Tab-separated table of N, CA and C in Angstrom:
chain	number	residue	atom	x	y	z
T	26	MET	N	126.072	135.439	135.634
T	26	MET	CA	125.833	134.086	136.158
T	26	MET	C	125.448	133.261	134.953
T	27	THR	N	125.981	132.135	134.796
T	27	THR	CA	125.780	131.304	133.716
T	27	THR	C	124.555	130.301	134.131
T	28	ARG	N	123.623	130.188	133.244
T	28	ARG	CA	122.485	129.281	133.484
T	28	ARG	C	122.845	127.811	133.132
T	29	ARG	N	122.702	126.957	134.070
T	29	ARG	CA	122.877	125.477	133.897
T	29	ARG	C	121.559	124.847	133.782
T	30	PHE	N	121.295	124.343	132.597
T	30	PHE	CA	120.139	123.437	132.487
T	30	PHE	C	120.286	122.064	132.997
T	31	LYS	N	119.381	121.352	133.496
T	31	LYS	CA	119.419	120.011	134.063
T	31	LYS	C	119.020	118.920	133.042
T	32	ALA	N	118.231	119.374	132.024
T	32	ALA	CA	117.737	118.385	131.037
T	32	ALA	C	117.535	119.057	129.695
T	33	VAL	N	117.699	118.242	128.674
T	33	VAL	CA	117.366	118.589	127.281
T	33	VAL	C	116.189	117.686	126.820
T	34	ILE	N	115.176	118.373	126.381
T	34	ILE	CA	113.996	117.606	125.813
T	34	ILE	C	114.089	117.768	124.323
T	35	PHE	N	114.034	116.730	123.665
T	35	PHE	CA	114.130	116.750	122.089
T	35	PHE	C	112.744	116.432	121.523
T	36	ASP	N	112.474	117.098	120.402
T	36	ASP	CA	111.419	116.564	119.503
T	36	ASP	C	112.120	115.430	118.683
T	37	PHE	N	111.350	114.545	118.069
T	37	PHE	CA	112.040	113.513	117.449
T	37	PHE	C	111.964	113.717	115.869
T	38	GLY	N	110.829	113.715	115.253
T	38	GLY	CA	110.690	113.960	113.852
T	38	GLY	C	111.222	115.339	113.495
T	39	GLY	N	112.126	115.410	112.495
T	39	GLY	CA	112.684	116.642	111.994
T	39	GLY	C	113.852	117.018	112.822
T	40	VAL	N	114.124	116.330	113.893
T	40	VAL	CA	115.293	116.705	114.777
T	40	VAL	C	116.284	115.418	114.606
T	41	PHE	N	115.805	114.255	114.989
T	41	PHE	CA	116.642	113.057	114.859
T	41	PHE	C	116.424	112.323	113.480
T	42	THR	N	115.432	112.820	112.763
T	42	THR	CA	115.176	112.365	111.429
T	42	THR	C	115.008	113.461	110.458
T	43	THR	N	114.999	113.061	109.125
T	43	THR	CA	114.568	114.094	108.186
T	43	THR	C	113.139	114.469	108.483
T	44	SER	N	112.704	115.579	107.950
T	44	SER	CA	111.380	116.057	108.301
T	44	SER	C	110.339	115.203	107.504
T	45	PRO	N	109.396	114.657	108.209
T	45	PRO	CA	108.253	113.927	107.510
T	45	PRO	C	107.516	114.915	106.594
T	46	VAL	N	107.500	116.158	106.887
T	46	VAL	CA	106.761	117.140	106.165
T	46	VAL	C	107.411	117.175	104.672
T	47	GLU	N	108.692	117.085	104.604
T	47	GLU	CA	109.366	117.087	103.324
T	47	GLU	C	108.758	115.935	102.497
T	48	ASN	N	108.407	114.871	103.028
T	48	ASN	CA	107.813	113.810	102.274
T	48	ASN	C	106.540	114.136	101.614
T	49	PHE	N	105.801	115.026	102.290
T	49	PHE	CA	104.377	115.444	101.833
T	49	PHE	C	104.650	116.029	100.359
T	50	ALA	N	105.669	116.831	100.145
T	50	ALA	CA	105.919	117.436	98.889
T	50	ALA	C	106.342	116.408	97.859
T	51	VAL	N	107.092	115.391	98.291
T	51	VAL	CA	107.563	114.352	97.441
T	51	VAL	C	106.303	113.542	96.959
T	52	TYR	N	105.536	113.176	97.959
T	52	TYR	CA	104.309	112.471	97.644
T	52	TYR	C	103.354	113.174	96.718
T	53	GLU	N	103.198	114.540	96.967
T	53	GLU	CA	102.271	115.315	96.191
T	53	GLU	C	102.742	115.325	94.737
T	54	LYS	N	104.002	115.501	94.608
T	54	LYS	CA	104.621	115.609	93.171
T	54	LYS	C	104.358	114.219	92.470
T	55	LYS	N	104.733	113.217	93.253
T	55	LYS	CA	104.617	111.951	92.600
T	55	LYS	C	103.125	111.529	92.155
T	56	GLN	N	102.148	112.066	92.970
T	56	GLN	CA	100.813	111.730	92.715
T	56	GLN	C	100.124	112.888	91.823
T	57	GLY	N	100.855	113.867	91.508
T	57	GLY	CA	100.312	115.008	90.684
T	57	GLY	C	99.336	115.812	91.423
T	58	LEU	N	99.542	115.887	92.747
T	58	LEU	CA	98.651	116.810	93.630
T	58	LEU	C	99.124	118.219	93.740
T	59	PRO	N	98.206	119.097	93.964
T	59	PRO	CA	98.724	120.482	94.231
T	59	PRO	C	99.758	120.587	95.258
T	60	ASP	N	100.638	121.594	95.135
T	60	ASP	CA	101.694	121.834	96.313
T	60	ASP	C	100.861	122.116	97.572
T	61	ARG	N	101.373	121.647	98.654
T	61	ARG	CA	100.879	121.844	100.020
T	61	ARG	C	99.502	121.280	100.214
T	62	PHE	N	99.020	120.451	99.363
T	62	PHE	CA	97.676	119.916	99.583
T	62	PHE	C	97.518	119.150	100.858
T	63	ILE	N	98.396	118.252	101.103
T	63	ILE	CA	98.393	117.394	102.353
T	63	ILE	C	98.361	118.251	103.549
T	64	GLY	N	99.361	119.141	103.658
T	64	GLY	CA	99.519	120.042	104.804
T	64	GLY	C	98.184	120.815	105.041
T	65	GLY	N	97.634	121.323	103.929
T	65	GLY	CA	96.338	121.998	104.046
T	65	GLY	C	95.264	121.306	104.628
T	66	VAL	N	95.083	119.954	104.112
T	66	VAL	CA	94.078	119.105	104.628
T	66	VAL	C	94.298	118.864	106.134
T	67	ILE	N	95.533	118.633	106.552
T	67	ILE	CA	95.842	118.382	108.007
T	67	ILE	C	95.579	119.592	108.834
T	68	ARG	N	96.011	120.782	108.362
T	68	ARG	CA	95.720	121.955	109.072
T	68	ARG	C	94.358	122.326	109.263
T	69	ALA	N	93.565	121.991	108.276
T	69	ALA	CA	92.088	122.306	108.208
T	69	ALA	C	91.406	121.745	109.449
T	70	ARG	N	91.916	120.550	109.853
T	70	ARG	CA	91.316	119.864	111.036
T	70	ARG	C	92.474	119.464	111.983
T	71	LEU	N	93.194	120.543	112.399
T	71	LEU	CA	94.545	120.324	113.175
T	71	LEU	C	94.284	119.513	114.436
T	72	HIS	N	93.236	119.684	115.108
T	72	HIS	CA	93.022	119.012	116.400
T	72	HIS	C	91.987	117.851	116.370
T	73	ASP	N	91.174	117.865	115.388
T	73	ASP	CA	90.229	116.728	115.319
T	73	ASP	C	90.135	115.922	114.054
T	74	GLY	N	91.068	116.143	113.168
T	74	GLY	CA	91.122	115.379	111.902
T	74	GLY	C	91.756	114.052	112.132
T	75	ALA	N	91.674	113.296	110.995
T	75	ALA	CA	92.170	111.936	111.028
T	75	ALA	C	93.569	111.861	111.474
T	76	PHE	N	94.425	112.759	110.931
T	76	PHE	CA	95.859	112.720	111.172
T	76	PHE	C	96.055	112.994	112.634
T	77	ALA	N	95.454	113.982	113.235
T	77	ALA	CA	95.548	114.263	114.689
T	77	ALA	C	95.133	113.096	115.570
T	78	ARG	N	93.985	112.496	115.242
T	78	ARG	CA	93.405	111.357	116.002
T	78	ARG	C	94.324	110.188	115.852
T	79	PHE	N	94.941	110.004	114.698
T	79	PHE	CA	95.850	108.796	114.547
T	79	PHE	C	97.128	109.086	115.418
T	80	GLU	N	97.622	110.256	115.398
T	80	GLU	CA	98.886	110.576	116.233
T	80	GLU	C	98.527	110.393	117.731
T	81	ARG	N	97.282	110.598	118.072
T	81	ARG	CA	96.992	110.463	119.549
T	81	ARG	C	96.572	108.947	119.815
T	82	GLY	N	96.616	108.129	118.828
T	82	GLY	CA	96.276	106.719	119.070
T	82	GLY	C	94.813	106.502	119.374
T	83	GLU	N	93.940	107.483	119.017
T	83	GLU	CA	92.484	107.381	119.181
T	83	GLU	C	91.858	106.411	118.126
T	84	ILE	N	92.527	106.286	117.027
T	84	ILE	CA	92.094	105.406	115.920
T	84	ILE	C	93.133	104.538	115.447
T	85	GLY	N	92.776	103.406	114.944
T	85	GLY	CA	93.825	102.536	114.420
T	85	GLY	C	94.054	102.780	112.793
T	86	MET	N	94.749	101.932	112.198
T	86	MET	CA	95.039	102.069	110.842
T	86	MET	C	93.767	102.018	109.897
T	87	GLU	N	92.888	101.073	110.202
T	87	GLU	CA	91.710	100.931	109.332
T	87	GLU	C	90.868	102.219	109.265
T	88	GLU	N	90.668	102.790	110.536
T	88	GLU	CA	89.843	103.914	110.639
T	88	GLU	C	90.607	105.127	110.020
T	89	PHE	N	91.843	105.238	110.274
T	89	PHE	CA	92.743	106.380	109.747
T	89	PHE	C	92.679	106.233	108.188
T	90	ASP	N	92.724	105.070	107.617
T	90	ASP	CA	92.741	104.883	106.198
T	90	ASP	C	91.445	105.527	105.611
T	91	ALA	N	90.308	105.119	106.144
T	91	ALA	CA	89.033	105.575	105.700
T	91	ALA	C	88.754	107.134	105.996
T	92	LEU	N	89.125	107.544	107.161
T	92	LEU	CA	88.909	109.044	107.498
T	92	LEU	C	89.773	109.959	106.714
T	93	PHE	N	91.069	109.458	106.535
T	93	PHE	CA	91.927	110.431	105.778
T	93	PHE	C	91.478	110.520	104.391
T	94	ALA	N	91.057	109.409	103.798
T	94	ALA	CA	90.541	109.306	102.364
T	94	ALA	C	89.278	110.234	102.338
T	95	LYS	N	88.412	110.236	103.307
T	95	LYS	CA	87.307	110.998	103.265
T	95	LYS	C	87.681	112.536	103.410
T	96	GLU	N	88.528	112.966	104.272
T	96	GLU	CA	88.990	114.363	104.327
T	96	GLU	C	89.687	114.741	103.085
T	97	THR	N	90.493	113.956	102.545
T	97	THR	CA	91.242	114.427	101.317
T	97	THR	C	90.304	114.381	100.093
T	98	ARG	N	89.350	113.511	100.059
T	98	ARG	CA	88.422	113.480	98.917
T	98	ARG	C	87.653	114.805	99.053
T	99	ALA	N	87.173	115.153	100.253
T	99	ALA	CA	86.346	116.390	100.417
T	99	ALA	C	87.145	117.614	99.997
T	100	ALA	N	88.468	117.568	100.016
T	100	ALA	CA	89.366	118.712	99.625
T	100	ALA	C	89.653	118.644	98.153
T	101	GLY	N	89.209	117.535	97.458
T	101	GLY	CA	89.432	117.513	96.050
T	101	GLY	C	90.284	116.331	95.460
T	102	HIS	N	91.072	115.702	96.316
T	102	HIS	CA	91.845	114.511	95.856
T	102	HIS	C	91.985	113.484	96.950
T	103	GLU	N	91.386	112.332	96.625
T	103	GLU	CA	91.485	111.277	97.665
T	103	GLU	C	92.816	110.560	97.801
T	104	ILE	N	93.217	110.481	99.090
T	104	ILE	CA	94.434	109.824	99.417
T	104	ILE	C	94.128	108.836	100.506
T	105	ARG	N	94.281	107.529	100.318
T	105	ARG	CA	94.048	106.539	101.332
T	105	ARG	C	95.043	106.811	102.487
T	106	GLY	N	94.645	106.671	103.661
T	106	GLY	CA	95.523	106.904	104.836
T	106	GLY	C	96.629	105.911	104.881
T	107	ARG	N	96.304	104.662	104.543
T	107	ARG	CA	97.311	103.512	104.701
T	107	ARG	C	98.431	103.899	103.663
T	108	GLU	N	98.067	104.247	102.540
T	108	GLU	CA	99.154	104.470	101.488
T	108	GLU	C	99.973	105.738	101.934
T	109	PHE	N	99.350	106.702	102.441
T	109	PHE	CA	100.086	107.938	102.889
T	109	PHE	C	101.042	107.576	104.049
T	110	ALA	N	100.521	106.862	105.010
T	110	ALA	CA	101.354	106.535	106.141
T	110	ALA	C	102.606	105.733	105.774
T	111	ARG	N	102.473	104.879	104.837
T	111	ARG	CA	103.641	104.110	104.355
T	111	ARG	C	104.647	104.990	103.735
T	112	PHE	N	104.287	106.110	103.255
T	112	PHE	CA	105.159	107.063	102.478
T	112	PHE	C	105.908	107.986	103.483
T	113	LEU	N	105.605	107.963	104.723
T	113	LEU	CA	106.186	108.953	105.658
T	113	LEU	C	107.502	108.409	106.208
T	114	GLU	N	108.028	107.356	105.651
T	114	GLU	CA	109.359	106.854	106.236
T	114	GLU	C	110.449	107.967	106.092
T	115	VAL	N	111.242	108.116	107.183
T	115	VAL	CA	112.200	109.191	107.262
T	115	VAL	C	113.573	108.493	107.443
T	116	ASP	N	114.672	109.263	107.317
T	116	ASP	CA	115.995	108.813	107.528
T	116	ASP	C	116.487	109.440	108.910
T	117	PHE	N	117.342	108.734	109.601
T	117	PHE	CA	117.978	109.147	110.830
T	117	PHE	C	119.188	110.134	110.543
T	118	LYS	N	119.422	111.070	111.445
T	118	LYS	CA	120.468	112.047	111.375
T	118	LYS	C	121.615	111.577	112.273
T	119	PRO	N	122.633	111.065	111.770
T	119	PRO	CA	123.756	110.634	112.726
T	119	PRO	C	124.275	111.664	113.605
T	120	ASP	N	124.385	112.893	113.138
T	120	ASP	CA	124.867	114.013	113.999
T	120	ASP	C	124.016	114.220	115.149
T	121	MET	N	122.746	114.093	115.020
T	121	MET	CA	121.882	114.195	116.281
T	121	MET	C	122.012	113.013	117.169
T	122	ILE	N	122.188	111.840	116.708
T	122	ILE	CA	122.433	110.732	117.594
T	122	ILE	C	123.736	111.028	118.411
T	123	ALA	N	124.670	111.486	117.813
T	123	ALA	CA	125.973	111.858	118.471
T	123	ALA	C	125.770	112.966	119.515
T	124	ALA	N	124.916	113.935	119.133
T	124	ALA	CA	124.531	114.949	120.044
T	124	ALA	C	123.814	114.440	121.248
T	125	LEU	N	122.994	113.580	121.105
T	125	LEU	CA	122.313	112.932	122.226
T	125	LEU	C	123.201	112.284	123.143
T	126	SER	N	124.249	111.617	122.579
T	126	SER	CA	125.340	110.983	123.392
T	126	SER	C	126.106	111.994	124.220
T	127	ALA	N	126.357	113.079	123.473
T	127	ALA	CA	127.123	114.178	124.117
T	127	ALA	C	126.411	114.807	125.379
T	128	VAL	N	125.102	114.981	125.104
T	128	VAL	CA	124.219	115.551	126.187
T	128	VAL	C	124.254	114.599	127.324
T	129	LYS	N	124.006	113.291	127.158
T	129	LYS	CA	124.015	112.399	128.259
T	129	LYS	C	125.387	112.240	128.896
T	130	GLY	N	126.495	112.323	128.090
T	130	GLY	CA	127.795	112.366	128.618
T	130	GLY	C	128.100	113.531	129.527
T	131	ALA	N	127.386	114.650	129.268
T	131	ALA	CA	127.577	115.910	130.080
T	131	ALA	C	126.799	115.796	131.451
T	132	GLY	N	126.153	114.572	131.587
T	132	GLY	CA	125.354	114.447	132.806
T	132	GLY	C	123.961	115.030	132.861
T	133	LEU	N	123.420	115.466	131.685
T	133	LEU	CA	122.079	116.012	131.578
T	133	LEU	C	121.143	114.908	131.526
T	134	LYS	N	119.862	115.070	132.012
T	134	LYS	CA	118.785	114.184	131.675
T	134	LYS	C	118.306	114.419	130.344
T	135	THR	N	117.660	113.414	129.810
T	135	THR	CA	117.168	113.605	128.366
T	135	THR	C	115.765	113.091	128.297
T	136	GLY	N	115.040	113.805	127.472
T	136	GLY	CA	113.608	113.419	127.184
T	136	GLY	C	113.295	113.630	125.676
T	137	CYS	N	112.313	112.865	125.277
T	137	CYS	CA	111.974	112.895	123.930
T	137	CYS	C	110.361	112.996	123.864
T	138	ILE	N	109.934	113.931	123.165
T	138	ILE	CA	108.444	114.089	122.970
T	138	ILE	C	108.296	113.911	121.400
T	139	THR	N	107.431	112.984	121.006
T	139	THR	CA	107.185	112.807	119.617
T	139	THR	C	105.831	112.509	119.262
T	140	ASN	N	105.253	113.212	118.192
T	140	ASN	CA	104.039	112.940	117.643
T	140	ASN	C	104.250	111.763	116.729
T	141	ASN	N	103.625	110.645	116.941
T	141	ASN	CA	103.826	109.451	116.107
T	141	ASN	C	102.517	108.771	115.888
T	142	PHE	N	102.636	107.676	115.168
T	142	PHE	CA	101.408	106.750	114.952
T	142	PHE	C	101.522	105.553	115.604
T	143	PRO	N	100.408	104.872	115.875
T	143	PRO	CA	100.553	103.519	116.425
T	143	PRO	C	101.426	102.666	115.427
T	144	SER	N	101.924	101.651	115.855
T	144	SER	CA	102.934	100.907	114.952
T	144	SER	C	102.183	100.474	113.710
T	145	ILE	N	102.868	100.760	112.576
T	145	ILE	CA	102.337	100.353	111.282
T	145	ILE	C	102.922	98.956	111.050
T	146	GLU	N	102.044	98.035	110.556
T	146	GLU	CA	102.577	96.634	110.313
T	146	GLU	C	103.736	96.601	109.503
T	147	SER	N	104.619	95.758	109.820
T	147	SER	CA	105.842	95.539	109.092
T	147	SER	C	105.537	94.928	107.704
T	148	ASP	N	106.266	95.270	106.665
T	148	ASP	CA	106.101	94.746	105.402
T	148	ASP	C	107.168	93.498	105.229
T	149	GLY	N	107.767	93.244	106.321
T	149	GLY	CA	108.709	92.154	106.279
T	149	GLY	C	110.062	92.356	105.609
T	150	SER	N	110.230	93.573	105.207
T	150	SER	CA	111.506	93.996	104.404
T	150	SER	C	112.698	94.105	105.438
T	151	PRO	N	113.868	93.732	104.975
T	151	PRO	CA	115.046	94.014	105.843
T	151	PRO	C	115.217	95.386	106.203
T	152	ARG	N	114.908	96.333	105.306
T	152	ARG	CA	115.042	97.741	105.582
T	152	ARG	C	114.163	98.168	106.720
T	153	ARG	N	112.894	97.623	106.726
T	153	ARG	CA	111.978	98.000	107.841
T	153	ARG	C	112.486	97.478	109.181
T	154	ALA	N	113.026	96.232	109.124
T	154	ALA	CA	113.539	95.631	110.362
T	154	ALA	C	114.715	96.298	110.888
T	155	GLU	N	115.612	96.757	109.919
T	155	GLU	CA	116.728	97.606	110.302
T	155	GLU	C	116.337	98.908	110.924
T	156	ARG	N	115.473	99.575	110.295
T	156	ARG	CA	115.066	100.877	110.798
T	156	ARG	C	114.429	100.709	112.156
T	157	SER	N	113.685	99.671	112.417
T	157	SER	CA	113.071	99.438	113.737
T	157	SER	C	114.222	99.265	114.716
T	158	ALA	N	115.174	98.547	114.495
T	158	ALA	CA	116.381	98.376	115.324
T	158	ALA	C	117.130	99.583	115.575
T	159	GLN	N	117.220	100.371	114.547
T	159	GLN	CA	117.892	101.719	114.727
T	159	GLN	C	117.059	102.589	115.681
T	160	LEU	N	115.751	102.574	115.488
T	160	LEU	CA	114.903	103.447	116.322
T	160	LEU	C	114.953	103.054	117.832
T	161	GLN	N	114.878	101.773	118.064
T	161	GLN	CA	114.961	101.211	119.434
T	161	GLN	C	116.342	101.611	119.996
T	162	ALA	N	117.425	101.527	119.253
T	162	ALA	CA	118.688	101.869	119.783
T	162	ALA	C	118.804	103.373	120.187
T	163	ILE	N	118.096	104.160	119.410
T	163	ILE	CA	118.051	105.674	119.768
T	163	ILE	C	117.288	105.923	120.939
T	164	PHE	N	116.102	105.193	121.047
T	164	PHE	CA	115.069	105.380	122.070
T	164	PHE	C	115.705	105.081	123.432
T	165	LYS	N	116.535	103.912	123.438
T	165	LYS	CA	117.175	103.479	124.696
T	165	LYS	C	117.986	104.491	125.372
T	166	ASP	N	118.517	105.482	124.572
T	166	ASP	CA	119.436	106.524	125.152
T	166	ASP	C	118.691	107.678	125.774
T	167	PHE	N	117.391	107.723	125.744
T	167	PHE	CA	116.641	108.718	126.416
T	167	PHE	C	116.262	108.241	127.784
T	168	ASP	N	116.246	109.227	128.685
T	168	ASP	CA	115.723	108.918	130.061
T	168	ASP	C	114.182	108.718	130.042
T	169	HIS	N	113.507	109.475	129.277
T	169	HIS	CA	112.070	109.411	129.153
T	169	HIS	C	111.637	109.742	127.792
T	170	ILE	N	110.579	108.959	127.299
T	170	ILE	CA	110.092	109.188	126.008
T	170	ILE	C	108.562	109.272	126.109
T	171	ILE	N	108.023	110.341	125.426
T	171	ILE	CA	106.489	110.379	125.418
T	171	ILE	C	106.165	110.372	123.978
T	172	GLU	N	105.372	109.319	123.623
T	172	GLU	CA	104.864	109.070	122.288
T	172	GLU	C	103.382	109.525	122.233
T	173	SER	N	103.004	110.389	121.332
T	173	SER	CA	101.687	110.852	121.359
T	173	SER	C	100.650	109.681	121.212
T	174	SER	N	101.026	108.732	120.312
T	174	SER	CA	100.106	107.634	119.985
T	174	SER	C	99.790	106.732	121.256
T	175	LYS	N	100.758	106.773	122.235
T	175	LYS	CA	100.600	105.971	123.466
T	175	LYS	C	99.978	106.647	124.579
T	176	VAL	N	100.093	108.014	124.622
T	176	VAL	CA	99.484	108.783	125.801
T	176	VAL	C	98.253	109.548	125.447
T	177	GLY	N	97.894	109.558	124.151
T	177	GLY	CA	96.648	110.240	123.776
T	177	GLY	C	96.672	111.827	123.688
T	178	VAL	N	97.896	112.366	123.709
T	178	VAL	CA	98.040	113.840	123.773
T	178	VAL	C	99.084	114.031	122.655
T	179	ARG	N	99.126	115.181	121.959
T	179	ARG	CA	100.126	115.549	120.979
T	179	ARG	C	100.561	116.821	121.042
T	180	LYS	N	101.758	117.122	120.472
T	180	LYS	CA	102.165	118.449	120.408
T	180	LYS	C	101.272	119.219	119.402
T	181	PRO	N	100.855	120.388	119.543
T	181	PRO	CA	101.400	121.392	120.521
T	181	PRO	C	100.473	121.416	121.873
T	182	GLU	N	99.747	120.520	122.165
T	182	GLU	CA	98.900	120.459	123.327
T	182	GLU	C	99.785	120.642	124.592
T	183	PRO	N	99.542	121.674	125.499
T	183	PRO	CA	100.452	121.831	126.670
T	183	PRO	C	100.578	120.561	127.485
T	184	ARG	N	99.570	119.745	127.557
T	184	ARG	CA	99.665	118.574	128.432
T	184	ARG	C	100.898	117.595	128.210
T	185	ILE	N	101.198	117.532	126.875
T	185	ILE	CA	102.357	116.609	126.617
T	185	ILE	C	103.693	117.154	127.161
T	186	TYR	N	103.771	118.395	127.133
T	186	TYR	CA	105.025	119.077	127.814
T	186	TYR	C	105.019	118.895	129.261
T	187	GLU	N	103.813	119.112	129.850
T	187	GLU	CA	103.663	118.872	131.329
T	187	GLU	C	104.066	117.469	131.735
T	188	MET	N	103.567	116.523	130.872
T	188	MET	CA	103.864	115.047	131.199
T	188	MET	C	105.355	114.877	131.240
T	189	MET	N	106.052	115.377	130.296
T	189	MET	CA	107.583	115.313	130.261
T	189	MET	C	108.227	115.947	131.475
T	190	LEU	N	107.720	117.033	131.888
T	190	LEU	CA	108.375	117.782	133.077
T	190	LEU	C	108.081	116.802	134.333
T	191	GLU	N	106.868	116.276	134.414
T	191	GLU	CA	106.597	115.392	135.484
T	191	GLU	C	107.482	114.093	135.505
T	192	ALA	N	107.705	113.587	134.309
T	192	ALA	CA	108.590	112.413	134.223
T	192	ALA	C	109.985	112.708	134.553
T	193	LEU	N	110.487	113.922	134.225
T	193	LEU	CA	111.791	114.302	134.521
T	193	LEU	C	112.021	114.778	135.987
T	194	ALA	N	110.804	115.067	136.607
T	194	ALA	CA	110.776	115.661	137.909
T	194	ALA	C	111.568	117.023	137.997
T	195	LEU	N	111.316	117.797	137.001
T	195	LEU	CA	111.962	119.146	136.926
T	195	LEU	C	111.041	120.223	136.456
T	196	PRO	N	111.252	121.415	136.877
T	196	PRO	CA	110.487	122.467	136.490
T	196	PRO	C	110.914	122.960	134.977
T	197	ALA	N	110.094	123.554	134.251
T	197	ALA	CA	110.419	123.986	132.868
T	197	ALA	C	111.694	124.832	132.835
T	198	SER	N	111.885	125.615	133.882
T	198	SER	CA	113.053	126.555	133.878
T	198	SER	C	114.406	125.774	133.964
T	199	ASP	N	114.382	124.454	134.253
T	199	ASP	CA	115.580	123.734	134.233
T	199	ASP	C	115.870	122.901	133.000
T	200	CYS	N	114.903	123.061	131.990
T	200	CYS	CA	114.920	122.253	130.757
T	200	CYS	C	115.106	123.160	129.508
T	201	ILE	N	115.555	122.561	128.509
T	201	ILE	CA	115.608	123.338	127.230
T	201	ILE	C	115.026	122.269	126.243
T	202	PHE	N	114.201	122.855	125.356
T	202	PHE	CA	113.429	122.003	124.327
T	202	PHE	C	114.023	122.288	122.924
T	203	LEU	N	114.454	121.193	122.292
T	203	LEU	CA	115.029	121.348	120.959
T	203	LEU	C	113.980	120.574	119.978
């Protein structure tokens, strides 16, 4: 018997975009920091650190800027949160955008769960405006989107997955997560 799923739930970063984690290494090299320094700082306070709190929308940019600087300084190399957040820009993957269209075309429900930050102020650049328009165009193709910064829960917390299942009105057994 063939299993027929009713919905596909996508992660966003690293699936529809290049991995933001890859940017950590680029930033570290550019700044002369030790390899994996940033990831180590984030993992040290995975659930209660500045990065996690910013992704859950518990703090804004000003507080993230100061707290991330404090955490990185304590680990040996200060990085301002505002500077780091601006460096996290990623590129979209056209193949995944096409895959989303194919999934929708097959009649499946679609969901997106993403760990993200509250909106970072625009620098007024045409590239930033273009990227914002691209993001909105992708988001409109999902039936449901859950953004960590808007709901106060982030992956891998089970509640964010439960929220998506509730939004789709489906049991986990009817969904596949990519």
